[in-house]
Coordinates of C-alpha atoms in Angstrom, one line a residue:
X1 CA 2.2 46.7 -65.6
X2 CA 0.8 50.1 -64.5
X3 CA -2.4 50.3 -63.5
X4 CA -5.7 51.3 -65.1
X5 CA -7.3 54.5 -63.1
X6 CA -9.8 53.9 -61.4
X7 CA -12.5 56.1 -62.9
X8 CA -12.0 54.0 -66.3
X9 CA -11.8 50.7 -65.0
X10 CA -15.4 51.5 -63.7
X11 CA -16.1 53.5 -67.4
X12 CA -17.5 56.7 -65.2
X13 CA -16.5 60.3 -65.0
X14 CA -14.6 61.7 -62.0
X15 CA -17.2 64.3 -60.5
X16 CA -19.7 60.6 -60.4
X17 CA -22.0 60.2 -57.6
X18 CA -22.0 57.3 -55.3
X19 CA -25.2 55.8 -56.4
X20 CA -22.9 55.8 -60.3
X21 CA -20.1 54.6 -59.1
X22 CA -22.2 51.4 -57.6
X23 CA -23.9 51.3 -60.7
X24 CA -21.3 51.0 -62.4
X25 CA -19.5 48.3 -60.2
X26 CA -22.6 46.0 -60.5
X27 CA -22.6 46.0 -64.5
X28 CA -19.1 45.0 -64.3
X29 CA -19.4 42.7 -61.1
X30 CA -21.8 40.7 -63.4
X31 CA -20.3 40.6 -66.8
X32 CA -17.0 39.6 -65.1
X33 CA -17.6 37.7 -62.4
X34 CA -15.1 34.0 -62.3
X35 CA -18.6 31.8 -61.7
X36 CA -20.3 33.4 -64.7
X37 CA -17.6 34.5 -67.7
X38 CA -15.2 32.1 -68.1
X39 CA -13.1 33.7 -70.0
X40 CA -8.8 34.1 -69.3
X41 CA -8.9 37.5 -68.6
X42 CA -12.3 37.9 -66.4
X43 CA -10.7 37.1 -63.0
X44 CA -8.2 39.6 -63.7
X45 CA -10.9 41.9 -64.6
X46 CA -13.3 41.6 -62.2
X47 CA -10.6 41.6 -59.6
X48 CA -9.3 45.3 -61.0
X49 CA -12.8 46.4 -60.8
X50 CA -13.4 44.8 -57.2
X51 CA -10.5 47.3 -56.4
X52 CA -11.9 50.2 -58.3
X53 CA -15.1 50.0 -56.3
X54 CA -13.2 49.3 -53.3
X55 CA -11.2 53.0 -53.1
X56 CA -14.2 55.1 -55.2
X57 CA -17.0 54.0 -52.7
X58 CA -15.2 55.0 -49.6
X59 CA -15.0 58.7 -49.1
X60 CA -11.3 58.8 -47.3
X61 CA -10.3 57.0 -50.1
X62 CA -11.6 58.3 -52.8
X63 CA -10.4 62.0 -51.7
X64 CA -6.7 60.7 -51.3
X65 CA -7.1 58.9 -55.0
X66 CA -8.3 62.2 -56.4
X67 CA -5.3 64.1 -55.0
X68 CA -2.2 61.8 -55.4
X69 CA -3.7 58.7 -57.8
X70 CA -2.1 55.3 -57.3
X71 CA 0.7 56.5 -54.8
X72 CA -1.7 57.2 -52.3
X73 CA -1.7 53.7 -51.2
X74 CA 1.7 52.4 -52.1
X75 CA 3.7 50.7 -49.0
X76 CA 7.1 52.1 -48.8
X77 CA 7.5 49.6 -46.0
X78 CA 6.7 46.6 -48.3
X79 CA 3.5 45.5 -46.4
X80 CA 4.8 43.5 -43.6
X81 CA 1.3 42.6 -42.8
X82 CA 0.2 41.9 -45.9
X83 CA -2.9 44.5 -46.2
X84 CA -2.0 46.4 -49.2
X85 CA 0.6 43.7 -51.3
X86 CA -1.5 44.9 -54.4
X87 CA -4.8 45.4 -53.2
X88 CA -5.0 48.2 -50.7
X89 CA -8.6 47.2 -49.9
X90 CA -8.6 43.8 -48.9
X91 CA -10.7 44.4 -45.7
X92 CA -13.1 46.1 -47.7
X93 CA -16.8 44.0 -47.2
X94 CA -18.3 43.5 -50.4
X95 CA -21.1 41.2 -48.8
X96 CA -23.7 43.5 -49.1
X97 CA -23.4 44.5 -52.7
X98 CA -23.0 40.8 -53.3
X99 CA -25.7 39.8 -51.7
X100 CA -28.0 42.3 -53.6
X101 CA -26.1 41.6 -57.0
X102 CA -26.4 37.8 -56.8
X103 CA -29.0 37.4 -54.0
X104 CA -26.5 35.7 -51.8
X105 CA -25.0 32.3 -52.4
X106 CA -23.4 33.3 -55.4
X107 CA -19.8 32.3 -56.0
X108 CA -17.1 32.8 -53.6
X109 CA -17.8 36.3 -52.3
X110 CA -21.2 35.9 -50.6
X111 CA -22.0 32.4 -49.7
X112 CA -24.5 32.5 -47.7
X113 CA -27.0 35.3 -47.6
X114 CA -28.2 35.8 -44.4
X115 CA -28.7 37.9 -41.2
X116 CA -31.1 38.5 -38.6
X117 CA -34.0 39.6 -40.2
X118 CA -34.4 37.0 -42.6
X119 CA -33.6 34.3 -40.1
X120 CA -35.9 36.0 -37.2
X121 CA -38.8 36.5 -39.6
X122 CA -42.4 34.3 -38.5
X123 CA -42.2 31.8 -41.3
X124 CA -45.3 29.4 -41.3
X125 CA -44.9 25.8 -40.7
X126 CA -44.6 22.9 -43.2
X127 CA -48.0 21.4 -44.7
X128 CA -48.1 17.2 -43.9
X129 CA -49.9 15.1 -46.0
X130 CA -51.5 12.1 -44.2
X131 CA -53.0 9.2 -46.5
X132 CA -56.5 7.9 -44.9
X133 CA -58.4 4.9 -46.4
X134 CA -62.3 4.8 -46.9
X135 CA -64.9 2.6 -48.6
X136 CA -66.6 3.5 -51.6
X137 CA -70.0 4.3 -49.9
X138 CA -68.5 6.1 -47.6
X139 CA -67.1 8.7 -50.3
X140 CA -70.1 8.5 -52.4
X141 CA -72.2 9.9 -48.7
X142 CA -70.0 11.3 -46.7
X143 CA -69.1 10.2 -43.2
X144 CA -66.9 11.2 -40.3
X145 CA -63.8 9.4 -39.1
X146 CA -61.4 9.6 -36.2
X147 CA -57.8 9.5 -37.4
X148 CA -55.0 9.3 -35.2
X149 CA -52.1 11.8 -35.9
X150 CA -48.3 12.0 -35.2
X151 CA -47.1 16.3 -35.4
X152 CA -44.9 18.5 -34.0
X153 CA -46.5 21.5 -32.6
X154 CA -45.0 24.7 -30.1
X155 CA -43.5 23.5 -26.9
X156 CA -45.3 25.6 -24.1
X157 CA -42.4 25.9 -21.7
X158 CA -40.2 27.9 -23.6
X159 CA -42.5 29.3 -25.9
X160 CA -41.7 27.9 -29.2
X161 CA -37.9 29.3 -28.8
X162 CA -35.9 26.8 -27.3
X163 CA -34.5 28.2 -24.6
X164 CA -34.9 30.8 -21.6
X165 CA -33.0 34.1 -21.0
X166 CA -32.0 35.6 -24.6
X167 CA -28.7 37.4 -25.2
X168 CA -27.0 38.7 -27.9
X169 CA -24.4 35.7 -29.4
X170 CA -20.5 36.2 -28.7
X171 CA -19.8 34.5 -32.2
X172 CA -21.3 37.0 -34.6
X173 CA -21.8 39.7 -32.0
X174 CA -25.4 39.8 -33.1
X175 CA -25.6 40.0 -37.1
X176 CA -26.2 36.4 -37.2
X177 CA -23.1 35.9 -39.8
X178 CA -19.6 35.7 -40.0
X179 CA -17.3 37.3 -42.1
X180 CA -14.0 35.6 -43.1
X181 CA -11.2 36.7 -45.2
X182 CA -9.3 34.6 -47.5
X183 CA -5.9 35.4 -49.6
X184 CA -5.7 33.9 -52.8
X185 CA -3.7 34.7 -56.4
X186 CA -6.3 37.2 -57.2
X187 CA -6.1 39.2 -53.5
X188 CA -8.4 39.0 -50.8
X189 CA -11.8 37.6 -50.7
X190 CA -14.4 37.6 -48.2
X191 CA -17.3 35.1 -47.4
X192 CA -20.2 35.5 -45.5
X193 CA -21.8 32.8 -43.9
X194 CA -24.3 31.5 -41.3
X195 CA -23.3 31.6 -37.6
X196 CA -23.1 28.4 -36.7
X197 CA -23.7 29.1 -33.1
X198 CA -27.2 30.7 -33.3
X199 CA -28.1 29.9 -36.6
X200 CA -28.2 33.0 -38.1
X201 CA -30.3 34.3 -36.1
X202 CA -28.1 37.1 -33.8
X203 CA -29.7 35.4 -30.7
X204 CA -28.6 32.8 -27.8
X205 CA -29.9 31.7 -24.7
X206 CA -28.6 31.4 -21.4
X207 CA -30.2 27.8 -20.8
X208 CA -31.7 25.5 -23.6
X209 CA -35.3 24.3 -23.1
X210 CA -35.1 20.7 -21.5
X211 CA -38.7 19.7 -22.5
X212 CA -38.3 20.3 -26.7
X213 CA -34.2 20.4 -26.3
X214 CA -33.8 23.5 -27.8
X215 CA -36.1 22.7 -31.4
X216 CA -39.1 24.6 -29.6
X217 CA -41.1 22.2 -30.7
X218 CA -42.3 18.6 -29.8
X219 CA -43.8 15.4 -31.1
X220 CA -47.6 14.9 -30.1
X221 CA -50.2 12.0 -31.1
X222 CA -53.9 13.8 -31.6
X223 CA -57.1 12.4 -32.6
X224 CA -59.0 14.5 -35.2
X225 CA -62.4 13.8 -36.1
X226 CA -62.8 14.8 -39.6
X227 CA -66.2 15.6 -41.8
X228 CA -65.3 14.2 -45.1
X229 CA -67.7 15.6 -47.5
X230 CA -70.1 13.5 -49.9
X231 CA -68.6 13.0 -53.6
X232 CA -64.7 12.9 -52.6
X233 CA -62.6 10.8 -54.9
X234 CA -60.3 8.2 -55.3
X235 CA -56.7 10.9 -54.9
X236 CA -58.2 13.8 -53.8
X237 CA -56.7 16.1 -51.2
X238 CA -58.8 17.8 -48.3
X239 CA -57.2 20.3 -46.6
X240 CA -57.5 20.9 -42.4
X241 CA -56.2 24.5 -41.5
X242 CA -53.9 24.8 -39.1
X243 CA -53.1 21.0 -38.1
X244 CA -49.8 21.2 -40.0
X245 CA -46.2 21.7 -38.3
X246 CA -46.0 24.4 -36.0
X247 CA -44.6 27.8 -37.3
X248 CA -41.1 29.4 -37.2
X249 CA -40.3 32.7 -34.5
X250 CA -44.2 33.1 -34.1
X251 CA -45.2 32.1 -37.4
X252 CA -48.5 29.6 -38.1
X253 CA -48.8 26.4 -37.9
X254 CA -48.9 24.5 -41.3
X255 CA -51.8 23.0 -42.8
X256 CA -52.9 18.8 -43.0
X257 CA -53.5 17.6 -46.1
X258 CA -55.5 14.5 -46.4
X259 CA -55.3 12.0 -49.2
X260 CA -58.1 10.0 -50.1
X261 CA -57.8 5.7 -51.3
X262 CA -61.0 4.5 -52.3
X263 CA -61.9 0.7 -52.3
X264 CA -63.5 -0.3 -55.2
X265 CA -66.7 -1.5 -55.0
X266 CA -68.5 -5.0 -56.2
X267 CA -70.7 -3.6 -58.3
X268 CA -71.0 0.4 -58.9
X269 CA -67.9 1.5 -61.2
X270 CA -67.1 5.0 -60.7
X271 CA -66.0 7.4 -63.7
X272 CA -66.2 11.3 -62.5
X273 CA -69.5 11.6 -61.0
X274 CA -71.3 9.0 -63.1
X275 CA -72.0 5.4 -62.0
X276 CA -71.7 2.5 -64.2
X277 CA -73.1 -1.0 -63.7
X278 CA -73.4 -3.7 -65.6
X279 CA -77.0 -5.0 -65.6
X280 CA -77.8 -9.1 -65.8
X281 CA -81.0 -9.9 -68.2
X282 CA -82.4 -12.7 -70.2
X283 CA -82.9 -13.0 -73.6
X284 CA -86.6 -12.9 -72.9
X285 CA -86.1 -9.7 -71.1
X286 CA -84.7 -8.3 -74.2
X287 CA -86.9 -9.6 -76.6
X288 CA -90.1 -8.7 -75.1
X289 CA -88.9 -5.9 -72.8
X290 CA -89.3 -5.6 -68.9
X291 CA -88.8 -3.2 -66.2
X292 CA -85.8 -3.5 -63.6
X293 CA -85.7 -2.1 -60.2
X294 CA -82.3 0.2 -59.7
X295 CA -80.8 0.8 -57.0
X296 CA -78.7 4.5 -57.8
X297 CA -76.3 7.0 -55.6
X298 CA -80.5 8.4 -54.9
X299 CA -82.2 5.6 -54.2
X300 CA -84.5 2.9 -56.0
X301 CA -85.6 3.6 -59.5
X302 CA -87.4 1.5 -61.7
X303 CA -85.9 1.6 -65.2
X304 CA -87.6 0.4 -68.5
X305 CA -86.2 -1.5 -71.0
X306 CA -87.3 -1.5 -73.9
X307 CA -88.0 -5.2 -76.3
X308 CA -85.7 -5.7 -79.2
X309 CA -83.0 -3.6 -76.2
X310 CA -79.5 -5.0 -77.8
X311 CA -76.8 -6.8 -75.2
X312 CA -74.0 -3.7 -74.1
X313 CA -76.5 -0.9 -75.0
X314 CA -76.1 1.8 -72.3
X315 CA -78.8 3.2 -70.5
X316 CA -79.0 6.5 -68.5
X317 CA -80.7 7.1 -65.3
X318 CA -80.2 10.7 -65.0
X319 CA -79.3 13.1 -62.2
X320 CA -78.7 9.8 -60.2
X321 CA -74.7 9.6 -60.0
X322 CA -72.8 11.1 -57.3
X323 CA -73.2 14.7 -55.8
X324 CA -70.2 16.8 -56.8
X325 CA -68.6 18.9 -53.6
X326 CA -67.8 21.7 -55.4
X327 CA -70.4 22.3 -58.0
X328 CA -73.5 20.5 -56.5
X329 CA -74.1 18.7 -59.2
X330 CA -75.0 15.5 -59.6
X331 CA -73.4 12.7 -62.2
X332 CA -75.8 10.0 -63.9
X333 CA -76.5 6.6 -63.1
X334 CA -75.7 4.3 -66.3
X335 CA -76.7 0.7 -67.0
X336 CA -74.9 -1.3 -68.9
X337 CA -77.0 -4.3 -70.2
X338 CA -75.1 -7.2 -70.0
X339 CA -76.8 -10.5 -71.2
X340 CA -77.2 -13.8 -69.2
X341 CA -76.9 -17.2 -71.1
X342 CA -78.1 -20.1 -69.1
X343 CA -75.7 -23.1 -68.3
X344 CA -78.6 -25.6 -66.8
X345 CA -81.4 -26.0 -69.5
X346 CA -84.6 -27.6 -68.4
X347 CA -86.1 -30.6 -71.3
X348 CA -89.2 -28.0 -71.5
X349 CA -86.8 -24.8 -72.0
X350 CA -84.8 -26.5 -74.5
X351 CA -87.6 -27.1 -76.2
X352 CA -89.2 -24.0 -76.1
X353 CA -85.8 -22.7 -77.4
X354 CA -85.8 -24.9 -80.5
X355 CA -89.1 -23.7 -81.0
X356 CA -87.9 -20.2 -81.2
X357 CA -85.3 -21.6 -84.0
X358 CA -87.6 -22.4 -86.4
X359 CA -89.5 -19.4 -86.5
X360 CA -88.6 -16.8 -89.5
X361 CA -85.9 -14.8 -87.9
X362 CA -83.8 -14.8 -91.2
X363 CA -86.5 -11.7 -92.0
X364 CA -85.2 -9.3 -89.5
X365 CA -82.3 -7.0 -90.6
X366 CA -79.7 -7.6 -88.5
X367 CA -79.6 -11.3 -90.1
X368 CA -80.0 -10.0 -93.6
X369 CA -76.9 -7.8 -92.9
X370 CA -75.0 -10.6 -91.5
X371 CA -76.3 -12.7 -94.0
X372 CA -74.8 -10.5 -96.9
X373 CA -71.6 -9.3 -95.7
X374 CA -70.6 -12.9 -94.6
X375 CA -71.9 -14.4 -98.9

């Protein structure tokens, strides 16, 4: 089958400019590229236009195209070495415009998109989280604490690089990837990968670093003394600049994140800022009412309670919860009345109690309620 000219396969106009004619190539780069349309004839097609681009985008080319079509590239010899055998362009890198297309590891022509400046660039070092255990006063308060720490950070003989003496790498000759070439049924492809030998990065050295090994970095144990602010909670995070991994080519080190496990306490339950406890009284402390002496997140408060106070009412003590480290608030203080039957009954309590009994209680309301709904 003849082939298509060029200028249609890429649908522009023969006096197009070079910026058009890549235009052009990228529209049909993506509608028929073999990883993304799936159709029979898109392999074929994205391979015609592969060639298209191929002879329009370099000048020489282009200029013989114009002037003799087709024939300008036929092999009268038969193509004993196999560069033309239908595509006269198979050496042509399309790694770049593939890597801008696709942004790199797209398919079979770019599979890796890298090169020197991305692999050279000061990247900062990973964050590590580090789990530390306190009580629950010390989270409602505050307090300082000495952890120990296990990090890598920049090796000081070599300067964080690995090695001494820096030249340019043999492999790659200094673009920090390799091109290869591969002949399959649709012509020749080329890949672009990672050099292996300086990963990526268009750099060697003469001698590798014997203290990190060539990493540029090594494992140290630190002690940090840490201010842990009043009001933390049970899974919160506090974050120490700068005392995570150490950076990439330069970069900074990462950042320490440290994750807070409260122990519960025996008594003070803890819901946001507020304090709940459950607070033992006798029936004669509800019936004819006392005062109890509190101890909140603030210190000792006397709290009232009112006679005829029913068992699980709820009573606030406010502005005496837990300061909050980011608004400076504080949470309230609740008591939870939680009454106290005795087990051990003295012969005088007992009767005292039965004396209680026969009194006219069947005149207050909450018996009359009971009373009715239970007729």
């Amino acid at each position: 089958m003849a082939k298509r000219d060029y200028y249609e396969v890429l649908g522009v106009s023969k006096d197009a400019t070079e910026q058009e004619i890549k235009s052009a190539f990228r529209k049909k780069a993506k509608e028929f590229h073999p990883d993304v349309n799936k159709s029979p004839d898109a392999a074929d097609k994205f391979k015609e236009a592969q060639e298209a681009y191929a002879c329009l985008s370099d000048k020489d080319n282009r200029a013989k195209y114009d002037k003799y079509g087709h024939a300008a590239f036929e092999n009268p010899t038969g193509g004993a070495g196999g560069a033309y055998q239908g595509n006269p362009f198979g050496n042509f890198d399309f790694g770049d415009i593939f890597d801008d297309l696709f942004g790199g590891g797209f398919g079979s022509f770019s599979s890796f998109n890298t090169g020197r400046g991305s692999q050279n660039r000061a990247r900062k070092g990973a964050d590590t989280l580090y789990g530390i255990k306190i009580d629950f006063m010390e989270a409602v308060y505050g307090c300082k604490k000495d952890i120990e720490i296990e990090y890598y950070e920049k090796c000081d003989d070599c300067d964080g690089l690995g090695g001494h003496k820096e030249v340019t790498c043999d492999e790659c000759d200094g673009r920090g990837y390799i091109i290869r070439q591969t002949n399959t049924i649709l012509g020749a492809i080329q890949t672009k990968s990672s050099c292996s030998a300086c990963n990526g990065k268009g750099k060697v050295f003469k001698t590798k670093c014997n203290t990190c090994r060539g990493t540029g970095k090594i494992k140290v144990n630190k002690t940090l003394t840490i201010d842990i602010p009043a009001g933390i909670d049970n899974g919160e995070q506090l974050r120490i600049s700068g005392k995570g991994e150490v950076g990439v080519n330069g970069g900074p080190n990462g950042d320490l994140y440290l994750q807070f496990r409260v122990t519960p306490h025996e008594l003070y339950k803890r819901d946001g800022d507020d304090i709940y406890i459950d607070l033992p009284v006798t029936i004669t402390d509800l019936c004819l009412g006392c005062k109890k002496s509190i101890m909140t997140m603030d210190g000792e408060v006397e709290l009232k309670i009112k006679e005829g106070t029913q068992p699980g009412e709820t009573l606030r003590i406010k502005g005496k919860g837990i300061n909050n480290p980011d608004s400076w608030k504080k949470g309230d203080f609740y008591c939870v009345i939680k009454l106290i039957i005795p087990t051990d009954l003295s012969r005088k309590q007992k009767n005292l109690l039965e004396e209680l009994d026969e009194t006219d209680l069947e005149d207050d309301i909450v018996f009359k309620r009971f009373r009715k709904l239970n007729k």
